[in-house]
Structures are given as structure tokens and as C-alpha cells.
Amino acid sequence: MSEQAFSPEERAAVYRAIAERRDMRHFSGGEVAPELLARLLEAAHQAPSVGLMQPWRFIRITRPALREAIHGLVEEERTRTAEALGERSDEFMRLKVEGIRDCAELLVVALMDGREAHVFGRRTLPEMDLASLACAIQNLWLAARAEGLGMGWVSLFEPQALADLLNMPTGSKPLAVLCLGPVTEFYEAPMLVQQGWAEPRPLSELLFENQWSTP
Ligand SMILES: Cc1cc2nc3c(=O)[nH]c(=O)nc-3n(C[C@H](O)[C@H](O)[C@H](O)COP(=O)(O)O)c2cc1C
């Protein structure tokens, strides 16, 4: 064991947060105390980012009419997604894919504008900005779980329509609508598994040595 390791209890807590984090779509209303929300956003902001570009921008939605408009955008995309799914369309429409109206806090997370100026680590892989933003969201997700709050990442929306709604500058791009807040209980397994939509694959099928392997 490394001398730098956390104590056994601390390690267990880290792994517990990872294992028990769920993408939540059912919320019990309530509120998130301002100091707790600040703590969670600080956790997100401590994420790694390519070239330390910190490409994330968080927009807290507090106006009810704006929340409703975002819900409308997601509904539109939910219908289009169902159409694109063909034979699984009805099954998809029965899934709950967001908790926008019920969550205590609604956040939009976006990539900043002017990202082309950041070349370090992105010359051949420009999408590393997106990867960095995802790290921030995962930090927030895990910290929220440890605090007993649920979070859901909603990506069913037309990015330009959401950018227009939020007066975002050209070149920026919203990538997440985050529903955050108290929940009655956490799903014991991913909801898509509970609902029979998808089956997770074990790590053993996705872990290779020295070269890509096809089973
Ligand atoms: C980038 C990203 C986008 C997602 N978008 C949605 C979404 O629009 N609606 C939804 O219900 N779930 C969304 N999810 C949640 C996934 O469905 C969920 O993470 C997956 O089913 C595994 O469940 P778990 O997070 O509870 O382990 C998204 C997750 C990620 C990482």
C-alpha cells in the first residue's frame, strides 16, 4: 500500500460514491442549500482539463419560465429521438429521460467560446475540451452522491436552440442540462437496466492486452 493512500474508511467512501452514483430522473423537489451548491460547483471546477483550459461554463437556471422552456426543448428532441429509433420508438417514449421539472436545481454546462486558441493537447484531438468538461461533470456527480443528492445528465436537446435561449456567445456550446437535488431513493442499478432498455457489459469484455481483441 502506498504511503500516500487514504485511510481504509476514506478509500471505501471514494469507491462507494463511484459505485452508488446513479443517473437520476426522479427527484423529490426541495432545495439545495447555497453553501452545498457552492461546494459541489467547486468540486466540478477542480476537475482536470487539457492544457488547464478549464473549458466549462455553468449556467444556473433560476427563472421558472426558462426552466419550462428548457423542458420544452428536451421534449422536442425526445420526440425526434423516438422517431429516429424506429421500432424501439414506443419503448423509448415510455422511459423517463429527465427530471427537469422536479429537480431542486437546474444547471446548464457548456463549452466556452474561443476554444480554438487552446492548442496544447488538442491539436490532433480537439474533442479533449469535451473530455475535460465531462471530468468536471463527473466530479459534480460523485460529490453530489456523497452529499446524498441525485443528479441526472440530460443531453436530449438541440444545442443551438439552447445556446440561443441562454444568450450564449458564438462558438460556445451547451453539452449538458443537469438536474440536481434531493431524491427519495437512488436506483439500485442504472435505470436503463432496470427498465430493460440496455444491458451493461462486464469489464472483462472491454479490457485488452497489447492489442485490440475481438471475442
Ligand atoms: C454524456 C451523457 C449523456 C447522457 N444523457 C442522458 C439523457 O439525455 N437522458 C437520460 O435519461 N440519461 C442520460 N444519461 C445517463 C445514462 O443513460 C446513464 O449514465 C447510463 O444509463 C448508466 O446509468 P448510471 O449513470 O445510473 O450508472 C447520459 C449520460 C452521459 C454520461
GROMACS .gro file of C-alpha atoms and ligand atoms in nm:
model
  246
    1MET     CA    1   0.000   0.000   0.000
    2SER     CA    2   0.136   0.342  -0.095
    3GLU     CA    3   0.221   0.576   0.191
    4GLN     CA    4   0.012   0.837   0.012
    5ALA     CA    5  -0.302   0.623   0.024
    6PHE     CA    6  -0.611   0.742   0.206
    7SER     CA    7  -0.724   0.558   0.518
    8PRO     CA    8  -0.930   0.240   0.461
    9GLU     CA    9  -1.252   0.427   0.550
   10GLU     CA   10  -1.173   0.711   0.314
   11ARG     CA   11  -1.091   0.472   0.033
   12ALA     CA   12  -1.415   0.285   0.092
   13ALA     CA   13  -1.605   0.613   0.072
   14VAL     CA   14  -1.449   0.701  -0.262
   15TYR     CA   15  -1.534   0.362  -0.411
   16ARG     CA   16  -1.881   0.376  -0.261
   17ALA     CA   17  -1.954   0.711  -0.425
   18ILE     CA   18  -1.837   0.570  -0.758
   19ALA     CA   19  -2.043   0.251  -0.726
   20GLU     CA   20  -2.360   0.414  -0.594
   21ARG     CA   21  -2.368   0.717  -0.823
   22ARG     CA   22  -2.670   0.690  -1.050
   23ASP     CA   23  -2.810   0.898  -1.330
   24MET     CA   24  -3.131   1.018  -1.162
   25ARG     CA   25  -3.455   1.122  -1.328
   26HIS     CA   26  -3.683   1.111  -1.023
   27PHE     CA   27  -3.649   1.397  -0.776
   28SER     CA   28  -3.838   1.491  -0.463
   29GLY     CA   29  -3.832   1.870  -0.507
   30GLY     CA   30  -3.692   2.054  -0.206
   31GLU     CA   31  -3.384   2.267  -0.237
   32VAL     CA   32  -3.005   2.262  -0.232
   33ALA     CA   33  -2.857   2.493   0.032
   34PRO     CA   34  -2.643   2.769  -0.126
   35GLU     CA   35  -2.325   2.658   0.055
   36LEU     CA   36  -2.379   2.299  -0.059
   37LEU     CA   37  -2.432   2.407  -0.419
   38ALA     CA   38  -2.115   2.617  -0.397
   39ARG     CA   39  -1.924   2.314  -0.264
   40LEU     CA   40  -2.046   2.096  -0.548
   41LEU     CA   41  -1.955   2.354  -0.812
   42GLU     CA   42  -1.608   2.390  -0.656
   43ALA     CA   43  -1.571   2.012  -0.683
   44ALA     CA   44  -1.662   2.033  -1.052
   45HIS     CA   45  -1.421   2.320  -1.102
   46GLN     CA   46  -1.131   2.117  -0.955
   47ALA     CA   47  -1.151   1.874  -1.247
   48PRO     CA   48  -0.854   1.812  -1.472
   49SER     CA   49  -0.863   1.985  -1.810
   50VAL     CA   50  -0.650   1.967  -2.120
   51GLY     CA   51  -0.373   2.233  -2.102
   52LEU     CA   52  -0.559   2.361  -1.793
   53MET     CA   53  -0.802   2.533  -2.028
   54GLN     CA   54  -1.097   2.490  -1.789
   55PRO     CA   55  -1.343   2.495  -2.079
   56TRP     CA   56  -1.652   2.456  -1.860
   57ARG     CA   57  -1.911   2.727  -1.805
   58PHE     CA   58  -2.200   2.669  -1.565
   59ILE     CA   59  -2.532   2.847  -1.604
   60ARG     CA   60  -2.765   2.817  -1.307
   61ILE     CA   61  -3.127   2.834  -1.416
   62THR     CA   62  -3.343   3.010  -1.160
   63ARG     CA   63  -3.625   3.157  -1.371
   64PRO     CA   64  -3.921   2.917  -1.380
   65ALA     CA   65  -4.014   3.025  -1.734
   66LEU     CA   66  -3.664   2.943  -1.854
   67ARG     CA   67  -3.675   2.603  -1.687
   68GLU     CA   68  -4.005   2.540  -1.865
   69ALA     CA   69  -3.855   2.648  -2.199
   70ILE     CA   70  -3.563   2.408  -2.149
   71HIS     CA   71  -3.809   2.132  -2.069
   72GLY     CA   72  -3.985   2.216  -2.396
   73LEU     CA   73  -3.660   2.185  -2.594
   74VAL     CA   74  -3.592   1.847  -2.436
   75GLU     CA   75  -3.944   1.729  -2.513
   76GLU     CA   76  -3.898   1.824  -2.880
   77GLU     CA   77  -3.574   1.629  -2.901
   78ARG     CA   78  -3.723   1.335  -2.713
   79THR     CA   79  -3.987   1.305  -2.985
   80ARG     CA   80  -3.727   1.333  -3.264
   81THR     CA   81  -3.510   1.071  -3.092
   82ALA     CA   82  -3.809   0.836  -3.071
   83GLU     CA   83  -3.872   0.883  -3.445
   84ALA     CA   84  -3.506   0.809  -3.520
   85LEU     CA   85  -3.519   0.492  -3.310
   86GLY     CA   86  -3.771   0.323  -3.537
   87GLU     CA   87  -3.905   0.003  -3.388
   88ARG     CA   88  -3.795   0.090  -3.032
   89SER     CA   89  -3.977   0.423  -3.053
   90ASP     CA   90  -4.270   0.336  -2.822
   91GLU     CA   91  -4.043   0.168  -2.572
   92PHE     CA   92  -3.821   0.479  -2.568
   93MET     CA   93  -4.118   0.711  -2.515
   94ARG     CA   94  -4.210   0.512  -2.203
   95LEU     CA   95  -3.867   0.575  -2.048
   96LYS     CA   96  -3.821   0.867  -1.814
   97VAL     CA   97  -3.523   1.053  -1.955
   98GLU     CA   98  -3.517   1.374  -1.749
   99GLY     CA   99  -3.631   1.530  -1.424
  100ILE     CA  100  -3.620   1.894  -1.530
  101ARG     CA  101  -3.949   2.000  -1.372
  102ASP     CA  102  -3.894   1.822  -1.040
  103CYS     CA  103  -3.530   1.876  -0.953
  104ALA     CA  104  -3.429   2.138  -0.699
  105GLU     CA  105  -3.156   2.289  -0.914
  106LEU     CA  106  -3.114   2.305  -1.290
  107LEU     CA  107  -2.772   2.374  -1.439
  108VAL     CA  108  -2.660   2.401  -1.797
  109VAL     CA  109  -2.296   2.316  -1.859
  110ALA     CA  110  -2.138   2.450  -2.174
  111LEU     CA  111  -1.807   2.461  -2.354
  112MET     CA  112  -1.667   2.814  -2.368
  113ASP     CA  113  -1.619   3.009  -2.687
  114GLY     CA  114  -1.272   3.074  -2.833
  115ARG     CA  115  -1.154   2.718  -2.778
  116GLU     CA  116  -0.951   2.719  -3.100
  117ALA     CA  117  -0.688   2.931  -2.921
  118HIS     CA  118  -0.609   2.633  -2.698
  119VAL     CA  119  -0.377   2.403  -2.892
  120PHE     CA  120  -0.195   2.219  -2.610
  121GLY     CA  121  -0.330   1.863  -2.610
  122ARG     CA  122  -0.594   1.947  -2.871
  123ARG     CA  123  -0.403   1.982  -3.199
  124THR     CA  124  -0.492   1.631  -3.310
  125LEU     CA  125  -0.773   1.573  -3.059
  126PRO     CA  126  -0.984   1.889  -3.040
  127GLU     CA  127  -1.254   1.696  -2.855
  128MET     CA  128  -1.032   1.696  -2.543
  129ASP     CA  129  -1.224   2.009  -2.442
  130LEU     CA  130  -1.537   1.797  -2.423
  131ALA     CA  131  -1.348   1.529  -2.232
  132SER     CA  132  -1.239   1.793  -1.979
  133LEU     CA  133  -1.595   1.916  -1.937
  134ALA     CA  134  -1.707   1.559  -1.877
  135CYS     CA  135  -1.446   1.528  -1.600
  136ALA     CA  136  -1.597   1.833  -1.429
  137ILE     CA  137  -1.945   1.687  -1.453
  138GLN     CA  138  -1.829   1.355  -1.312
  139ASN     CA  139  -1.670   1.535  -1.015
  140LEU     CA  140  -2.001   1.707  -0.953
  141TRP     CA  141  -2.191   1.380  -0.992
  142LEU     CA  142  -1.975   1.195  -0.738
  143ALA     CA  143  -1.968   1.480  -0.489
  144ALA     CA  144  -2.347   1.509  -0.517
  145ARG     CA  145  -2.386   1.138  -0.446
  146ALA     CA  146  -2.163   1.168  -0.140
  147GLU     CA  147  -2.381   1.460  -0.022
  148GLY     CA  148  -2.693   1.247  -0.073
  149LEU     CA  149  -2.816   1.441  -0.376
  150GLY     CA  150  -2.913   1.291  -0.709
  151MET     CA  151  -2.804   1.422  -1.044
  152GLY     CA  152  -2.910   1.347  -1.399
  153TRP     CA  153  -2.729   1.442  -1.720
  154VAL     CA  154  -2.973   1.532  -1.993
  155SER     CA  155  -2.832   1.559  -2.344
  156LEU     CA  156  -3.154   1.547  -2.541
  157PHE     CA  157  -3.167   1.896  -2.688
  158GLU     CA  158  -3.071   2.091  -2.997
  159PRO     CA  159  -2.753   2.271  -2.881
  160GLN     CA  160  -2.804   2.583  -3.093
  161ALA     CA  161  -3.161   2.626  -2.968
  162LEU     CA  162  -3.043   2.604  -2.606
  163ALA     CA  163  -2.749   2.838  -2.678
  164ASP     CA  164  -2.993   3.093  -2.825
  165LEU     CA  165  -3.224   3.062  -2.526
  166LEU     CA  166  -2.938   3.134  -2.286
  167ASN     CA  167  -2.780   3.412  -2.487
  168MET     CA  168  -2.457   3.221  -2.530
  169PRO     CA  169  -2.174   3.361  -2.746
  170THR     CA  170  -2.094   3.221  -3.090
  171GLY     CA  171  -1.852   2.931  -3.061
  172SER     CA  172  -1.974   2.818  -2.720
  173LYS     CA  173  -2.178   2.501  -2.698
  174PRO     CA  174  -2.408   2.360  -2.429
  175LEU     CA  175  -2.344   1.991  -2.364
  176ALA     CA  176  -2.542   1.914  -2.053
  177VAL     CA  177  -2.860   2.004  -1.877
  178LEU     CA  178  -2.802   1.883  -1.522
  179CYS     CA  179  -3.092   1.804  -1.292
  180LEU     CA  180  -2.971   1.815  -0.932
  181GLY     CA  181  -3.140   1.776  -0.599
  182PRO     CA  182  -3.286   1.560  -0.327
  183VAL     CA  183  -3.425   1.220  -0.424
  184THR     CA  184  -3.636   0.977  -0.225
  185GLU     CA  185  -3.403   0.690  -0.311
  186PHE     CA  186  -3.127   0.609  -0.555
  187TYR     CA  187  -3.188   0.345  -0.822
  188GLU     CA  188  -3.004   0.026  -0.720
  189ALA     CA  189  -2.889  -0.024  -1.080
  190PRO     CA  190  -2.884   0.205  -1.384
  191MET     CA  191  -3.246   0.287  -1.464
  192LEU     CA  192  -3.197   0.178  -1.825
  193VAL     CA  193  -3.104  -0.167  -1.692
  194GLN     CA  194  -3.398  -0.175  -1.451
  195GLN     CA  195  -3.631  -0.085  -1.738
  196GLY     CA  196  -3.483  -0.349  -1.969
  197TRP     CA  197  -3.358  -0.092  -2.221
  198ALA     CA  198  -2.990  -0.186  -2.209
  199GLU     CA  199  -2.756  -0.441  -2.056
  200PRO     CA  200  -2.417  -0.337  -1.921
  201ARG     CA  201  -2.114  -0.534  -2.038
  202PRO     CA  202  -1.857  -0.661  -1.788
  203LEU     CA  203  -1.513  -0.502  -1.778
  204SER     CA  204  -1.356  -0.833  -1.884
  205GLU     CA  205  -1.510  -0.790  -2.232
  206LEU     CA  206  -1.367  -0.440  -2.269
  207LEU     CA  207  -1.018  -0.489  -2.132
  208PHE     CA  208  -0.744  -0.593  -2.376
  209GLU     CA  209  -0.371  -0.653  -2.356
  210ASN     CA  210  -0.119  -0.533  -2.611
  211GLN     CA  211  -0.368  -0.524  -2.895
  212TRP     CA  212  -0.735  -0.484  -2.967
  213SER     CA  213  -0.907  -0.818  -2.923
  214THR     CA  214  -1.232  -0.934  -3.070
  215PRO     CA  215  -1.405  -1.210  -2.874
  216LIG     C1  216  -2.279   1.213  -2.166
  216LIG     C2  217  -2.404   1.154  -2.107
  216LIG     C3  218  -2.528   1.195  -2.154
  216LIG     C4  219  -2.647   1.140  -2.101
  216LIG     N1  220  -2.769   1.183  -2.145
  216LIG     C5  221  -2.880   1.133  -2.089
  216LIG     C6  222  -3.009   1.182  -2.125
  216LIG     O1  223  -3.026   1.271  -2.208
  216LIG     N2  224  -3.119   1.128  -2.066
  216LIG     C7  225  -3.106   1.028  -1.973
  216LIG     O2  226  -3.209   0.981  -1.922
  216LIG     N3  227  -2.986   0.981  -1.935
  216LIG     C8  228  -2.874   1.032  -1.989
  216LIG     N4  229  -2.751   0.986  -1.948
  216LIG     C9  230  -2.743   0.884  -1.841
  216LIG    C10  231  -2.710   0.745  -1.891
  216LIG     O3  232  -2.824   0.686  -1.950
  216LIG    C11  233  -2.662   0.663  -1.771
  216LIG     O4  234  -2.542   0.718  -1.726
  216LIG    C12  235  -2.642   0.516  -1.802
  216LIG     O5  236  -2.763   0.456  -1.835
  216LIG    C13  237  -2.580   0.442  -1.685
  216LIG     O6  238  -2.657   0.461  -1.569
  216LIG     P1  239  -2.592   0.520  -1.436
  216LIG     O7  240  -2.539   0.656  -1.469
  216LIG     O8  241  -2.704   0.525  -1.336
  216LIG     O9  242  -2.483   0.427  -1.394
  216LIG    C14  243  -2.636   1.041  -2.000
  216LIG    C15  244  -2.510   1.002  -1.953
  216LIG    C16  245  -2.395   1.058  -2.004
  216LIG    C17  246  -2.261   1.015  -1.950
   0.00000   0.00000   0.00000
